[in-house]
Amino acid sequence: MNVIEGIVLTSDARIAIAISRFNHFVNNSLLDGAIDILKRIGQVKDKDITVVWVPGAYELPLAAKVLADSKKYDAIIALGTIIRGDTSHFEFVADQCSSGLSTVATRASLPVAFGVLTTENIEQAIERAGIKVGNKGAEAALTALEMINILKAIKE
Ligand code: INI
């Protein structure tokens, strides 16, 4: 029986982080969490991490697509925070962001980790950016590292 399971040590990996400026005070904590995991757990080198800031979560899929097309990265981590407001804007941004990122991943056969918070209010967002219920950026980074190794093992 062959069982493929990912490990998270990927010291030669090149990682791109696409991050939104909208709600940047929350996103900065997601970024800290992601970089901590990449360096401390994945042993990814500082020079192999590229951070790309975009205006909002809606722009993350396009940035991820161009990063994927460049073929310079082994995984992309998308970070952002979408908070529900009084209008349906939230739904449009969240839907396009999540489905767009998933399309990039499957079309490019590249791990694109979804570290985008979609919350009802700012308190929930802060809690999920490292205060109470973990750090979504750190989780996304772990997923990216694991997926790099899983895809590599499947291809070998
Ligand atoms: N962008 C976010 O990243 N989070 C939000 O909560 C948000 N809301 O609520 O409006 C948001 N809007 C901006 C959007 O991502 C685009 O940048 C904008 O529509 C221009 O394309």
PDB file of N, CA, C and O in Angstrom, residues 16-35 49-64 67 76-81 97 101 112-113 115-117 129 135-137:
ATOM      1  N   ALA A  16       5.119  32.817  -2.386  1.00  0.00           N
ATOM      2  CA  ALA A  16       4.595  34.173  -2.573  1.00  0.00           C
ATOM      3  C   ALA A  16       3.387  34.358  -1.659  1.00  0.00           C
ATOM      4  O   ALA A  16       2.528  33.471  -1.561  1.00  0.00           O
ATOM      5  N   ILE A  17       3.368  35.470  -0.981  1.00  0.00           N
ATOM      6  CA  ILE A  17       2.211  35.820  -0.152  1.00  0.00           C
ATOM      7  C   ILE A  17       1.523  37.012  -0.813  1.00  0.00           C
ATOM      8  O   ILE A  17       2.132  38.069  -0.988  1.00  0.00           O
ATOM      9  N   ALA A  18       0.264  36.830  -1.203  1.00  0.00           N
ATOM     10  CA  ALA A  18      -0.537  37.942  -1.735  1.00  0.00           C
ATOM     11  C   ALA A  18      -1.438  38.402  -0.598  1.00  0.00           C
ATOM     12  O   ALA A  18      -2.167  37.599  -0.003  1.00  0.00           O
ATOM     13  N   ILE A  19      -1.357  39.674  -0.268  1.00  0.00           N
ATOM     14  CA  ILE A  19      -2.058  40.169   0.918  1.00  0.00           C
ATOM     15  C   ILE A  19      -2.773  41.476   0.607  1.00  0.00           C
ATOM     16  O   ILE A  19      -2.258  42.313  -0.132  1.00  0.00           O
ATOM     17  N   SER A  20      -3.949  41.611   1.189  1.00  0.00           N
ATOM     18  CA  SER A  20      -4.792  42.779   0.919  1.00  0.00           C
ATOM     19  C   SER A  20      -4.541  43.903   1.938  1.00  0.00           C
ATOM     20  O   SER A  20      -4.326  43.647   3.127  1.00  0.00           O
ATOM     21  N   ARG A  21      -4.562  45.152   1.436  1.00  0.00           N
ATOM     22  CA  ARG A  21      -4.398  46.306   2.335  1.00  0.00           C
ATOM     23  C   ARG A  21      -5.673  46.622   3.108  1.00  0.00           C
ATOM     24  O   ARG A  21      -5.624  47.196   4.183  1.00  0.00           O
ATOM     25  N   PHE A  22      -6.837  46.244   2.545  1.00  0.00           N
ATOM     26  CA  PHE A  22      -8.118  46.507   3.200  1.00  0.00           C
ATOM     27  C   PHE A  22      -8.126  45.763   4.543  1.00  0.00           C
ATOM     28  O   PHE A  22      -7.850  44.573   4.593  1.00  0.00           O
ATOM     29  N   ASN A  23      -8.426  46.437   5.620  1.00  0.00           N
ATOM     30  CA  ASN A  23      -8.347  45.850   6.977  1.00  0.00           C
ATOM     31  C   ASN A  23      -6.905  45.418   7.293  1.00  0.00           C
ATOM     32  O   ASN A  23      -6.674  44.363   7.877  1.00  0.00           O
ATOM     33  N   HIS A  24      -5.959  46.254   6.899  1.00  0.00           N
ATOM     34  CA  HIS A  24      -4.551  45.862   6.996  1.00  0.00           C
ATOM     35  C   HIS A  24      -4.082  45.611   8.428  1.00  0.00           C
ATOM     36  O   HIS A  24      -3.172  44.826   8.656  1.00  0.00           O
ATOM     37  N   PHE A  25      -4.728  46.259   9.400  1.00  0.00           N
ATOM     38  CA  PHE A  25      -4.290  46.042  10.788  1.00  0.00           C
ATOM     39  C   PHE A  25      -4.543  44.595  11.207  1.00  0.00           C
ATOM     40  O   PHE A  25      -3.795  44.030  12.002  1.00  0.00           O
ATOM     41  N   VAL A  26      -5.596  43.964  10.676  1.00  0.00           N
ATOM     42  CA  VAL A  26      -5.830  42.532  10.939  1.00  0.00           C
ATOM     43  C   VAL A  26      -4.888  41.705  10.065  1.00  0.00           C
ATOM     44  O   VAL A  26      -4.255  40.749  10.525  1.00  0.00           O
ATOM     45  N   ASN A  27      -4.774  42.112   8.804  1.00  0.00           N
ATOM     46  CA  ASN A  27      -3.960  41.334   7.866  1.00  0.00           C
ATOM     47  C   ASN A  27      -2.483  41.284   8.266  1.00  0.00           C
ATOM     48  O   ASN A  27      -1.800  40.296   7.998  1.00  0.00           O
ATOM     49  N   ASN A  28      -2.010  42.349   8.910  1.00  0.00           N
ATOM     50  CA  ASN A  28      -0.607  42.335   9.370  1.00  0.00           C
ATOM     51  C   ASN A  28      -0.371  41.190  10.354  1.00  0.00           C
ATOM     52  O   ASN A  28       0.702  40.579  10.359  1.00  0.00           O
ATOM     53  N   SER A  29      -1.373  40.880  11.201  1.00  0.00           N
ATOM     54  CA  SER A  29      -1.225  39.760  12.144  1.00  0.00           C
ATOM     55  C   SER A  29      -1.257  38.430  11.403  1.00  0.00           C
ATOM     56  O   SER A  29      -0.554  37.482  11.774  1.00  0.00           O
ATOM     57  N   LEU A  30      -2.087  38.366  10.349  1.00  0.00           N
ATOM     58  CA  LEU A  30      -2.112  37.140   9.531  1.00  0.00           C
ATOM     59  C   LEU A  30      -0.746  36.934   8.881  1.00  0.00           C
ATOM     60  O   LEU A  30      -0.222  35.817   8.818  1.00  0.00           O
ATOM     61  N   LEU A  31      -0.165  38.044   8.411  1.00  0.00           N
ATOM     62  CA  LEU A  31       1.153  37.973   7.756  1.00  0.00           C
ATOM     63  C   LEU A  31       2.225  37.520   8.746  1.00  0.00           C
ATOM     64  O   LEU A  31       3.043  36.643   8.434  1.00  0.00           O
ATOM     65  N   ASP A  32       2.204  38.086   9.958  1.00  0.00           N
ATOM     66  CA  ASP A  32       3.180  37.669  10.986  1.00  0.00           C
ATOM     67  C   ASP A  32       3.051  36.170  11.252  1.00  0.00           C
ATOM     68  O   ASP A  32       4.052  35.456  11.353  1.00  0.00           O
ATOM     69  N   GLY A  33       1.797  35.686  11.364  1.00  0.00           N
ATOM     70  CA  GLY A  33       1.562  34.263  11.635  1.00  0.00           C
ATOM     71  C   GLY A  33       2.077  33.398  10.502  1.00  0.00           C
ATOM     72  O   GLY A  33       2.708  32.360  10.734  1.00  0.00           O
ATOM     73  N   ALA A  34       1.842  33.833   9.273  1.00  0.00           N
ATOM     74  CA  ALA A  34       2.272  33.044   8.109  1.00  0.00           C
ATOM     75  C   ALA A  34       3.802  32.986   8.037  1.00  0.00           C
ATOM     76  O   ALA A  34       4.384  31.910   7.852  1.00  0.00           O
ATOM     77  N   ILE A  35       4.438  34.130   8.201  1.00  0.00           N
ATOM     78  CA  ILE A  35       5.902  34.166   8.071  1.00  0.00           C
ATOM     79  C   ILE A  35       6.567  33.367   9.198  1.00  0.00           C
ATOM     80  O   ILE A  35       7.552  32.653   8.973  1.00  0.00           O
ATOM     81  N   ILE A  49      10.902  34.277   0.278  1.00  0.00           N
ATOM     82  CA  ILE A  49       9.527  34.699   0.575  1.00  0.00           C
ATOM     83  C   ILE A  49       9.291  36.069  -0.072  1.00  0.00           C
ATOM     84  O   ILE A  49      10.049  37.018   0.152  1.00  0.00           O
ATOM     85  N   THR A  50       8.265  36.147  -0.897  1.00  0.00           N
ATOM     86  CA  THR A  50       7.907  37.408  -1.569  1.00  0.00           C
ATOM     87  C   THR A  50       6.515  37.822  -1.111  1.00  0.00           C
ATOM     88  O   THR A  50       5.594  37.004  -1.116  1.00  0.00           O
ATOM     89  N   VAL A  51       6.380  39.074  -0.695  1.00  0.00           N
ATOM     90  CA  VAL A  51       5.073  39.574  -0.223  1.00  0.00           C
ATOM     91  C   VAL A  51       4.558  40.615  -1.212  1.00  0.00           C
ATOM     92  O   VAL A  51       5.263  41.566  -1.546  1.00  0.00           O
ATOM     93  N   VAL A  52       3.342  40.393  -1.707  1.00  0.00           N
ATOM     94  CA  VAL A  52       2.733  41.310  -2.680  1.00  0.00           C
ATOM     95  C   VAL A  52       1.465  41.907  -2.059  1.00  0.00           C
ATOM     96  O   VAL A  52       0.532  41.171  -1.709  1.00  0.00           O
ATOM     97  N   TRP A  53       1.439  43.237  -1.898  1.00  0.00           N
ATOM     98  CA  TRP A  53       0.264  43.904  -1.331  1.00  0.00           C
ATOM     99  C   TRP A  53      -0.677  44.329  -2.463  1.00  0.00           C
ATOM    100  O   TRP A  53      -0.233  44.927  -3.445  1.00  0.00           O
ATOM    101  N   VAL A  54      -1.963  44.018  -2.306  1.00  0.00           N
ATOM    102  CA  VAL A  54      -2.974  44.456  -3.281  1.00  0.00           C
ATOM    103  C   VAL A  54      -4.020  45.282  -2.526  1.00  0.00           C
ATOM    104  O   VAL A  54      -4.102  45.222  -1.297  1.00  0.00           O
ATOM    105  N   PRO A  55      -4.864  46.052  -3.262  1.00  0.00           N
ATOM    106  CA  PRO A  55      -5.812  46.938  -2.565  1.00  0.00           C
ATOM    107  C   PRO A  55      -6.813  46.198  -1.666  1.00  0.00           C
ATOM    108  O   PRO A  55      -7.008  46.566  -0.505  1.00  0.00           O
ATOM    109  N   GLY A  56      -7.485  45.172  -2.221  1.00  0.00           N
ATOM    110  CA  GLY A  56      -8.505  44.482  -1.428  1.00  0.00           C
ATOM    111  C   GLY A  56      -8.549  43.010  -1.765  1.00  0.00           C
ATOM    112  O   GLY A  56      -7.869  42.542  -2.691  1.00  0.00           O
ATOM    113  N   ALA A  57      -9.383  42.266  -1.024  1.00  0.00           N
ATOM    114  CA  ALA A  57      -9.464  40.813  -1.227  1.00  0.00           C
ATOM    115  C   ALA A  57      -9.957  40.465  -2.635  1.00  0.00           C
ATOM    116  O   ALA A  57      -9.625  39.407  -3.167  1.00  0.00           O
ATOM    117  N   TYR A  58     -10.733  41.356  -3.221  1.00  0.00           N
ATOM    118  CA  TYR A  58     -11.240  41.110  -4.582  1.00  0.00           C
ATOM    119  C   TYR A  58     -10.078  41.001  -5.574  1.00  0.00           C
ATOM    120  O   TYR A  58     -10.190  40.306  -6.588  1.00  0.00           O
ATOM    121  N   GLU A  59      -8.995  41.690  -5.292  1.00  0.00           N
ATOM    122  CA  GLU A  59      -7.834  41.699  -6.206  1.00  0.00           C
ATOM    123  C   GLU A  59      -6.901  40.495  -5.977  1.00  0.00           C
ATOM    124  O   GLU A  59      -5.962  40.275  -6.756  1.00  0.00           O
ATOM    125  N   LEU A  60      -7.130  39.726  -4.926  1.00  0.00           N
ATOM    126  CA  LEU A  60      -6.207  38.617  -4.625  1.00  0.00           C
ATOM    127  C   LEU A  60      -6.134  37.569  -5.744  1.00  0.00           C
ATOM    128  O   LEU A  60      -5.031  37.104  -6.076  1.00  0.00           O
ATOM    129  N   PRO A  61      -7.267  37.169  -6.357  1.00  0.00           N
ATOM    130  CA  PRO A  61      -7.160  36.140  -7.399  1.00  0.00           C
ATOM    131  C   PRO A  61      -6.299  36.566  -8.588  1.00  0.00           C
ATOM    132  O   PRO A  61      -5.521  35.760  -9.112  1.00  0.00           O
ATOM    133  N   LEU A  62      -6.425  37.834  -9.010  1.00  0.00           N
ATOM    134  CA  LEU A  62      -5.617  38.283 -10.157  1.00  0.00           C
ATOM    135  C   LEU A  62      -4.131  38.273  -9.797  1.00  0.00           C
ATOM    136  O   LEU A  62      -3.294  37.801 -10.576  1.00  0.00           O
ATOM    137  N   ALA A  63      -3.817  38.779  -8.615  1.00  0.00           N
ATOM    138  CA  ALA A  63      -2.410  38.762  -8.189  1.00  0.00           C
ATOM    139  C   ALA A  63      -1.907  37.319  -8.118  1.00  0.00           C
ATOM    140  O   ALA A  63      -0.802  37.006  -8.581  1.00  0.00           O
ATOM    141  N   ALA A  64      -2.749  36.429  -7.575  1.00  0.00           N
ATOM    142  CA  ALA A  64      -2.343  35.017  -7.463  1.00  0.00           C
ATOM    143  C   ALA A  64      -2.135  34.403  -8.849  1.00  0.00           C
ATOM    144  O   ALA A  64      -1.205  33.626  -9.062  1.00  0.00           O
ATOM    145  N   LEU A  67       1.168  35.648 -10.255  1.00  0.00           N
ATOM    146  CA  LEU A  67       2.250  34.982  -9.515  1.00  0.00           C
ATOM    147  C   LEU A  67       2.389  33.532  -9.988  1.00  0.00           C
ATOM    148  O   LEU A  67       3.503  33.040 -10.204  1.00  0.00           O
ATOM    149  N   ILE A  76       1.405  29.688  -3.189  1.00  0.00           N
ATOM    150  CA  ILE A  76       0.954  31.053  -2.943  1.00  0.00           C
ATOM    151  C   ILE A  76       0.063  31.021  -1.701  1.00  0.00           C
ATOM    152  O   ILE A  76      -0.745  30.099  -1.531  1.00  0.00           O
ATOM    153  N   ILE A  77       0.237  32.016  -0.864  1.00  0.00           N
ATOM    154  CA  ILE A  77      -0.635  32.144   0.309  1.00  0.00           C
ATOM    155  C   ILE A  77      -1.399  33.459   0.153  1.00  0.00           C
ATOM    156  O   ILE A  77      -0.783  34.519   0.003  1.00  0.00           O
ATOM    157  N   ALA A  78      -2.715  33.382   0.151  1.00  0.00           N
ATOM    158  CA  ALA A  78      -3.539  34.588   0.018  1.00  0.00           C
ATOM    159  C   ALA A  78      -4.053  34.984   1.403  1.00  0.00           C
ATOM    160  O   ALA A  78      -4.622  34.153   2.124  1.00  0.00           O
ATOM    161  N   LEU A  79      -3.823  36.244   1.763  1.00  0.00           N
ATOM    162  CA  LEU A  79      -4.230  36.724   3.091  1.00  0.00           C
ATOM    163  C   LEU A  79      -5.110  37.957   2.954  1.00  0.00           C
ATOM    164  O   LEU A  79      -4.808  38.865   2.168  1.00  0.00           O
ATOM    165  N   GLY A  80      -6.171  37.996   3.716  1.00  0.00           N
ATOM    166  CA  GLY A  80      -7.053  39.160   3.687  1.00  0.00           C
ATOM    167  C   GLY A  80      -8.140  39.020   4.726  1.00  0.00           C
ATOM    168  O   GLY A  80      -8.266  37.986   5.404  1.00  0.00           O
ATOM    169  N   THR A  81      -8.939  40.063   4.844  1.00  0.00           N
ATOM    170  CA  THR A  81     -10.042  40.057   5.812  1.00  0.00           C
ATOM    171  C   THR A  81     -11.251  40.723   5.167  1.00  0.00           C
ATOM    172  O   THR A  81     -11.167  41.877   4.748  1.00  0.00           O
ATOM    173  N   CYS A  97     -13.420  36.239  -4.394  1.00  0.00           N
ATOM    174  CA  CYS A  97     -12.095  35.965  -3.818  1.00  0.00           C
ATOM    175  C   CYS A  97     -11.888  34.460  -3.662  1.00  0.00           C
ATOM    176  O   CYS A  97     -10.901  33.911  -4.148  1.00  0.00           O
ATOM    177  N   LEU A 101      -9.521  32.285  -6.258  1.00  0.00           N
ATOM    178  CA  LEU A 101      -8.276  31.663  -5.771  1.00  0.00           C
ATOM    179  C   LEU A 101      -8.279  30.164  -6.056  1.00  0.00           C
ATOM    180  O   LEU A 101      -7.252  29.587  -6.446  1.00  0.00           O
ATOM    181  N   VAL A 112      -2.601  27.076  -3.583  1.00  0.00           N
ATOM    182  CA  VAL A 112      -2.960  28.468  -3.236  1.00  0.00           C
ATOM    183  C   VAL A 112      -3.736  28.378  -1.928  1.00  0.00           C
ATOM    184  O   VAL A 112      -4.896  27.963  -1.913  1.00  0.00           O
ATOM    185  N   ALA A 113      -3.093  28.725  -0.846  1.00  0.00           N
ATOM    186  CA  ALA A 113      -3.732  28.570   0.469  1.00  0.00           C
ATOM    187  C   ALA A 113      -4.648  29.757   0.742  1.00  0.00           C
ATOM    188  O   ALA A 113      -4.297  30.909   0.477  1.00  0.00           O
ATOM    189  N   GLY A 115      -6.008  32.027   3.152  1.00  0.00           N
ATOM    190  CA  GLY A 115      -5.891  32.624   4.483  1.00  0.00           C
ATOM    191  C   GLY A 115      -6.682  33.918   4.564  1.00  0.00           C
ATOM    192  O   GLY A 115      -6.185  34.941   5.026  1.00  0.00           O
ATOM    193  N   VAL A 116      -7.906  33.849   4.068  1.00  0.00           N
ATOM    194  CA  VAL A 116      -8.758  35.047   4.028  1.00  0.00           C
ATOM    195  C   VAL A 116      -9.882  34.877   5.040  1.00  0.00           C
ATOM    196  O   VAL A 116     -10.658  33.925   4.967  1.00  0.00           O
ATOM    197  N   LEU A 117      -9.948  35.786   5.986  1.00  0.00           N
ATOM    198  CA  LEU A 117     -11.019  35.744   6.986  1.00  0.00           C
ATOM    199  C   LEU A 117     -12.293  36.303   6.378  1.00  0.00           C
ATOM    200  O   LEU A 117     -12.259  37.332   5.680  1.00  0.00           O
ATOM    201  N   ALA A 129      -7.155  36.285  14.068  1.00  0.00           N
ATOM    202  CA  ALA A 129      -5.842  36.736  13.575  1.00  0.00           C
ATOM    203  C   ALA A 129      -4.803  36.617  14.689  1.00  0.00           C
ATOM    204  O   ALA A 129      -3.842  37.381  14.740  1.00  0.00           O
ATOM    205  N   ASN A 135      -4.581  31.556  14.337  1.00  0.00           N
ATOM    206  CA  ASN A 135      -4.197  32.593  13.378  1.00  0.00           C
ATOM    207  C   ASN A 135      -4.364  31.991  11.979  1.00  0.00           C
ATOM    208  O   ASN A 135      -3.669  31.044  11.608  1.00  0.00           O
ATOM    209  N   LYS A 136      -5.312  32.530  11.227  1.00  0.00           N
ATOM    210  CA  LYS A 136      -5.643  31.985   9.899  1.00  0.00           C
ATOM    211  C   LYS A 136      -4.458  32.069   8.940  1.00  0.00           C
ATOM    212  O   LYS A 136      -4.325  31.229   8.048  1.00  0.00           O
ATOM    213  N   GLY A 137      -3.607  33.061   9.124  1.00  0.00           N
ATOM    214  CA  GLY A 137      -2.429  33.182   8.273  1.00  0.00           C
ATOM    215  C   GLY A 137      -1.451  32.043   8.542  1.00  0.00           C
ATOM    216  O   GLY A 137      -0.877  31.462   7.611  1.00  0.00           O
TER     217      GLY A 137
END
